[in-house]
Coordinates of N, CA and C in Angstrom, one line a residue:
L184 N 77.4 101.2 90.0 CA 78.6 101.1 89.7 C 79.2 99.9 89.6
R185 N 80.0 100.0 88.6 CA 80.5 98.5 88.0 C 82.0 99.2 87.8
P186 N 83.5 98.5 88.1 CA 84.5 98.6 87.7 C 84.6 98.3 86.7
R187 N 85.3 99.2 85.5 CA 86.0 98.9 84.2 C 86.8 99.8 84.1
G188 N 87.6 99.5 82.9 CA 88.6 100.4 82.1 C 88.1 101.4 81.5
P189 N 89.4 102.2 81.2 CA 88.7 103.4 80.2 C 88.2 103.4 79.1
E190 N 88.4 102.4 78.5 CA 87.9 101.7 77.2 C 86.3 101.9 77.0
V191 N 85.6 101.5 78.0 CA 84.2 101.4 78.2 C 83.5 103.0 78.0
L192 N 84.5 103.7 77.9 CA 83.9 105.4 77.9 C 83.3 105.5 76.8
L193 N 84.1 104.5 75.8 CA 84.2 104.7 74.2 C 82.7 104.2 73.4
R194 N 82.2 103.4 74.6 CA 80.9 103.0 74.1 C 80.1 104.0 73.9
P195 N 79.4 103.9 72.6 CA 78.3 105.0 72.6 C 76.9 104.9 73.6
E196 N 76.6 103.7 74.3 CA 75.6 104.1 75.5 C 76.3 104.6 76.4
N197 N 77.5 104.8 76.6 CA 77.8 105.6 77.5 C 78.1 107.0 77.4
H198 N 78.2 107.5 76.1 CA 78.3 109.1 75.8 C 77.5 109.7 76.5
N199 N 76.2 109.8 77.2 CA 75.6 110.4 77.8 C 75.4 110.4 79.2
R200 N 76.4 109.7 80.1 CA 76.8 109.3 81.3 C 77.5 110.5 81.7
N201 N 77.6 110.4 83.1 CA 78.7 110.9 84.1 C 79.6 110.2 84.5
L202 N 81.0 110.7 84.5 CA 82.2 110.0 85.2 C 82.7 110.3 86.3
F203 N 82.7 108.9 87.2 CA 82.8 109.3 88.8 C 84.1 108.6 88.9
L204 N 85.0 109.4 89.4 CA 86.3 109.1 89.5 C 86.7 109.2 91.1
C205 N 87.3 108.2 91.8 CA 87.6 108.4 93.3 C 89.0 107.9 93.4
F206 N 90.1 108.7 93.9 CA 91.4 108.4 94.1 C 91.8 107.5 92.4
P207 N 91.4 108.0 91.2 CA 92.0 107.3 90.2 C 93.1 107.0 90.1
D208 N 94.4 107.5 90.5 CA 96.0 107.7 90.3 C 96.5 107.3 91.5
E209 N 95.9 107.1 92.6 CA 96.3 106.6 93.8 C 97.5 105.7 93.8
D210 N 97.2 104.6 93.0 CA 98.0 103.2 92.7 C 98.6 103.2 91.2
C211 N 99.0 104.2 90.5 CA 99.6 104.5 89.5 C 101.2 104.6 89.9
D212 N 101.7 103.8 88.6 CA 103.3 104.0 88.9 C 103.9 105.1 87.7
P213 N 104.6 106.5 88.5 CA 104.7 107.5 87.6 C 106.1 107.1 87.0
N214 N 106.6 106.0 87.1 CA 107.8 106.1 86.3 C 107.5 104.6 85.2
D215 N 106.3 104.6 85.1 CA 106.2 103.5 84.2 C 105.6 104.1 82.5
P216 N 106.3 104.3 81.6 CA 105.8 105.4 80.9 C 104.8 104.4 79.7
N217 N 104.8 103.1 79.8 CA 103.7 102.7 79.3 C 102.5 102.0 79.3
A218 N 102.2 102.8 81.1 CA 100.7 102.9 81.5 C 100.6 104.4 81.9
P219 N 99.7 104.9 81.3 CA 99.2 106.4 81.1 C 97.9 106.3 82.7
P220 N 98.4 107.3 83.6 CA 97.5 107.6 84.7 C 95.9 107.0 84.1
L221 N 95.4 106.3 85.0 CA 94.1 106.0 84.7 C 93.4 107.3 84.5
G222 N 93.3 108.1 85.4 CA 92.2 109.4 85.0 C 92.6 110.1 83.9
V223 N 94.0 110.3 83.5 CA 94.2 110.8 82.0 C 93.2 110.2 80.9
A224 N 93.5 108.6 81.0 CA 92.9 107.5 80.1 C 91.6 107.8 80.1
C225 N 90.8 107.9 81.1 CA 89.2 108.2 81.3 C 88.9 109.5 80.6
L226 N 89.7 110.3 81.1 CA 89.4 111.8 80.9 C 89.4 112.0 79.2
E227 N 90.5 111.3 78.7 CA 90.4 111.4 77.0 C 89.6 110.3 76.2
N228 N 88.9 109.7 76.9 CA 88.0 108.7 76.3 C 86.3 109.0 76.7
F229 N 86.4 109.9 77.5 CA 84.9 110.8 78.0 C 84.2 111.3 77.1
K230 N 83.3 111.3 76.9 CA 82.4 112.0 75.7 C 81.0 113.1 76.5
A231 N 81.0 112.5 77.6 CA 79.8 113.1 78.0 C 79.8 114.7 79.1
E232 N 79.1 115.1 79.8 CA 79.2 116.3 80.0 C 79.9 116.8 81.6
Y233 N 79.4 116.0 82.7 CA 79.7 115.7 83.8 C 81.0 114.8 84.3
V234 N 81.8 115.2 85.0 CA 82.8 114.6 86.0 C 82.8 114.8 87.8
I235 N 82.6 113.7 88.0 CA 82.4 113.6 89.7 C 83.9 113.4 90.2
H236 N 84.8 113.9 90.8 CA 86.0 113.4 91.1 C 86.1 113.6 92.7
V237 N 86.6 112.4 93.4 CA 86.6 112.2 94.8 C 88.4 112.2 95.0
G238 N 89.1 112.9 95.8 CA 90.2 112.6 96.1 C 90.9 114.4 96.3
E239 N 92.2 114.2 96.1 CA 93.0 115.2 96.6 C 93.2 116.2 94.7
L240 N 93.4 117.5 95.2 CA 93.4 118.0 93.7 C 94.6 119.2 94.4
F241 N 94.8 120.1 93.2 CA 95.9 120.9 93.3 C 95.4 121.8 94.6
G242 N 96.6 122.1 95.5 CA 96.5 122.8 97.1 C 95.7 122.4 97.8
D243 N 95.2 120.7 97.7 CA 94.5 120.3 98.5 C 95.3 119.4 99.6
S244 N 96.3 119.2 99.2 CA 97.3 118.1 99.9 C 97.8 118.8 101.3
I245 N 98.0 118.2 102.3 CA 98.3 118.7 103.6 C 99.7 118.4 103.7
S246 N 100.2 117.0 103.1 CA 101.3 116.7 103.2 C 102.4 117.4 102.4
H247 N 103.7 117.5 102.7 CA 104.6 118.6 102.0 C 105.2 117.4 100.9
D248 N 105.1 116.2 101.1 CA 105.7 115.1 100.3 C 104.9 114.9 99.1
Q249 N 103.7 115.2 99.2 CA 102.8 115.1 98.3 C 102.3 116.5 97.5
A250 N 102.6 117.3 98.1 CA 102.2 118.7 97.6 C 102.8 119.3 96.2
P251 N 102.2 119.9 95.4 CA 101.2 120.7 95.4 C 100.1 119.7 94.9
F252 N 100.2 118.5 94.1 CA 99.1 118.0 93.4 C 98.4 116.7 94.3
G253 N 99.0 116.4 95.3 CA 98.6 115.3 96.2 C 98.9 114.0 95.8
R254 N 98.0 113.0 96.3 CA 98.4 111.7 95.9 C 97.2 110.7 94.9
S255 N 96.3 111.3 95.2 CA 94.9 110.7 94.6 C 94.8 110.6 93.2
S256 N 95.5 111.6 92.2 CA 95.1 112.0 91.1 C 96.6 112.6 90.5
S257 N 96.9 112.2 89.3 CA 98.1 112.7 88.8 C 98.1 114.0 88.2
M258 N 99.4 114.6 88.0 CA 99.3 116.2 87.8 C 99.0 115.9 86.0
E259 N 99.2 115.2 85.6 CA 98.4 115.4 83.9 C 97.1 115.2 84.0
F260 N 96.6 114.2 84.8 CA 95.1 114.6 85.1 C 94.3 115.6 85.1
Q261 N 95.2 116.3 86.7 CA 94.6 117.3 87.3 C 94.5 118.6 86.4
C262 N 95.7 118.7 85.5 CA 96.1 119.8 84.2 C 94.8 119.3 83.1
L263 N 94.8 118.2 82.9 CA 93.7 118.0 81.8 C 92.2 118.4 82.0
L264 N 91.8 118.3 83.3 CA 90.7 118.3 83.8 C 90.4 119.8 84.2
S265 N 91.2 120.7 84.4 CA 91.1 122.0 85.1 C 91.1 122.6 83.2
R266 N 91.7 122.2 82.0 CA 91.8 122.7 81.1 C 90.6 122.5 80.1
D267 N 90.0 121.4 80.4 CA 88.6 120.9 79.5 C 87.4 120.9 80.3
F268 N 87.5 121.4 81.5 CA 86.3 121.3 82.2 C 86.3 122.5 83.3
H269 N 84.8 123.0 83.9 CA 85.0 124.0 85.1 C 84.3 123.2 85.9
C270 N 85.1 123.7 87.4 CA 84.3 123.2 88.3 C 83.3 124.1 88.8
L271 N 82.2 123.1 89.1 CA 81.1 123.6 89.4 C 80.7 123.6 91.1
L272 N 81.6 122.8 91.6 CA 81.3 122.5 92.9 C 82.5 121.7 93.8
K273 N 83.1 122.3 94.8 CA 84.2 121.5 95.7 C 83.6 121.5 97.2
A274 N 83.9 120.3 97.5 CA 83.6 120.6 99.3 C 84.1 119.1 99.5
S275 N 84.7 119.8 100.9 CA 85.6 118.8 101.9 C 84.8 117.4 102.7
L276 N 85.3 116.5 102.5 CA 84.9 115.1 103.0 C 85.4 114.5 104.4
P277 N 85.0 113.9 104.8 CA 85.5 113.2 105.8 C 86.7 112.5 106.1
R278 N 87.7 113.0 106.5 CA 89.1 112.0 106.1 C 90.1 112.0 107.3
W279 N 91.1 111.3 106.9 CA 92.1 111.1 107.8 C 92.9 112.6 107.8
P280 N 93.5 112.7 109.3 CA 94.2 114.2 109.4 C 95.4 114.3 108.3
H281 N 95.7 113.7 107.9 CA 96.8 113.8 106.6 C 96.4 113.9 105.6
E282 N 95.3 113.9 104.9 CA 94.8 114.0 103.8 C 93.8 115.5 103.7
G283 N 93.8 115.6 102.3 CA 92.9 116.8 101.7 C 91.8 116.6 100.9
T284 N 91.0 115.5 101.1 CA 90.0 114.5 100.2 C 88.9 115.5 100.1
T285 N 88.5 116.1 98.9 CA 87.5 116.8 98.6 C 86.7 116.1 97.3
I286 N 85.2 116.5 97.2 CA 84.3 115.9 96.2 C 84.1 116.9 95.2
S287 N 84.2 116.7 94.1 CA 84.2 118.1 92.9 C 83.6 117.6 91.9
V288 N 82.8 118.4 91.3 CA 81.9 118.3 90.3 C 82.2 119.2 89.1
W289 N 82.7 118.8 87.8 CA 83.2 119.3 86.9 C 82.3 119.3 85.6
K290 N 82.1 120.4 84.9 CA 81.2 120.6 83.7 C 82.1 120.9 82.5

């Protein structure tokens, strides 16, 4: 794994690779209109078949303050993910008591 920005997904050599996102938007500022959430930017540039996501998705959040979308992925990202991909697998991961972290695979 190498940390990069979403623009790397536009390179032809990456068009047949999977996208792994782990808490992609946890540090995103929802009040900054010039900075789209990282997860959204990645999905908009992604050209391959599978997305692997680690974090909270709709309905997973245990915290009422962060419900229903959780804190790790923006609402926009989750809507785009569920619009363009189908969830093949979703499983709970070890987590802190206040989190609803899962791993999911999307095609």
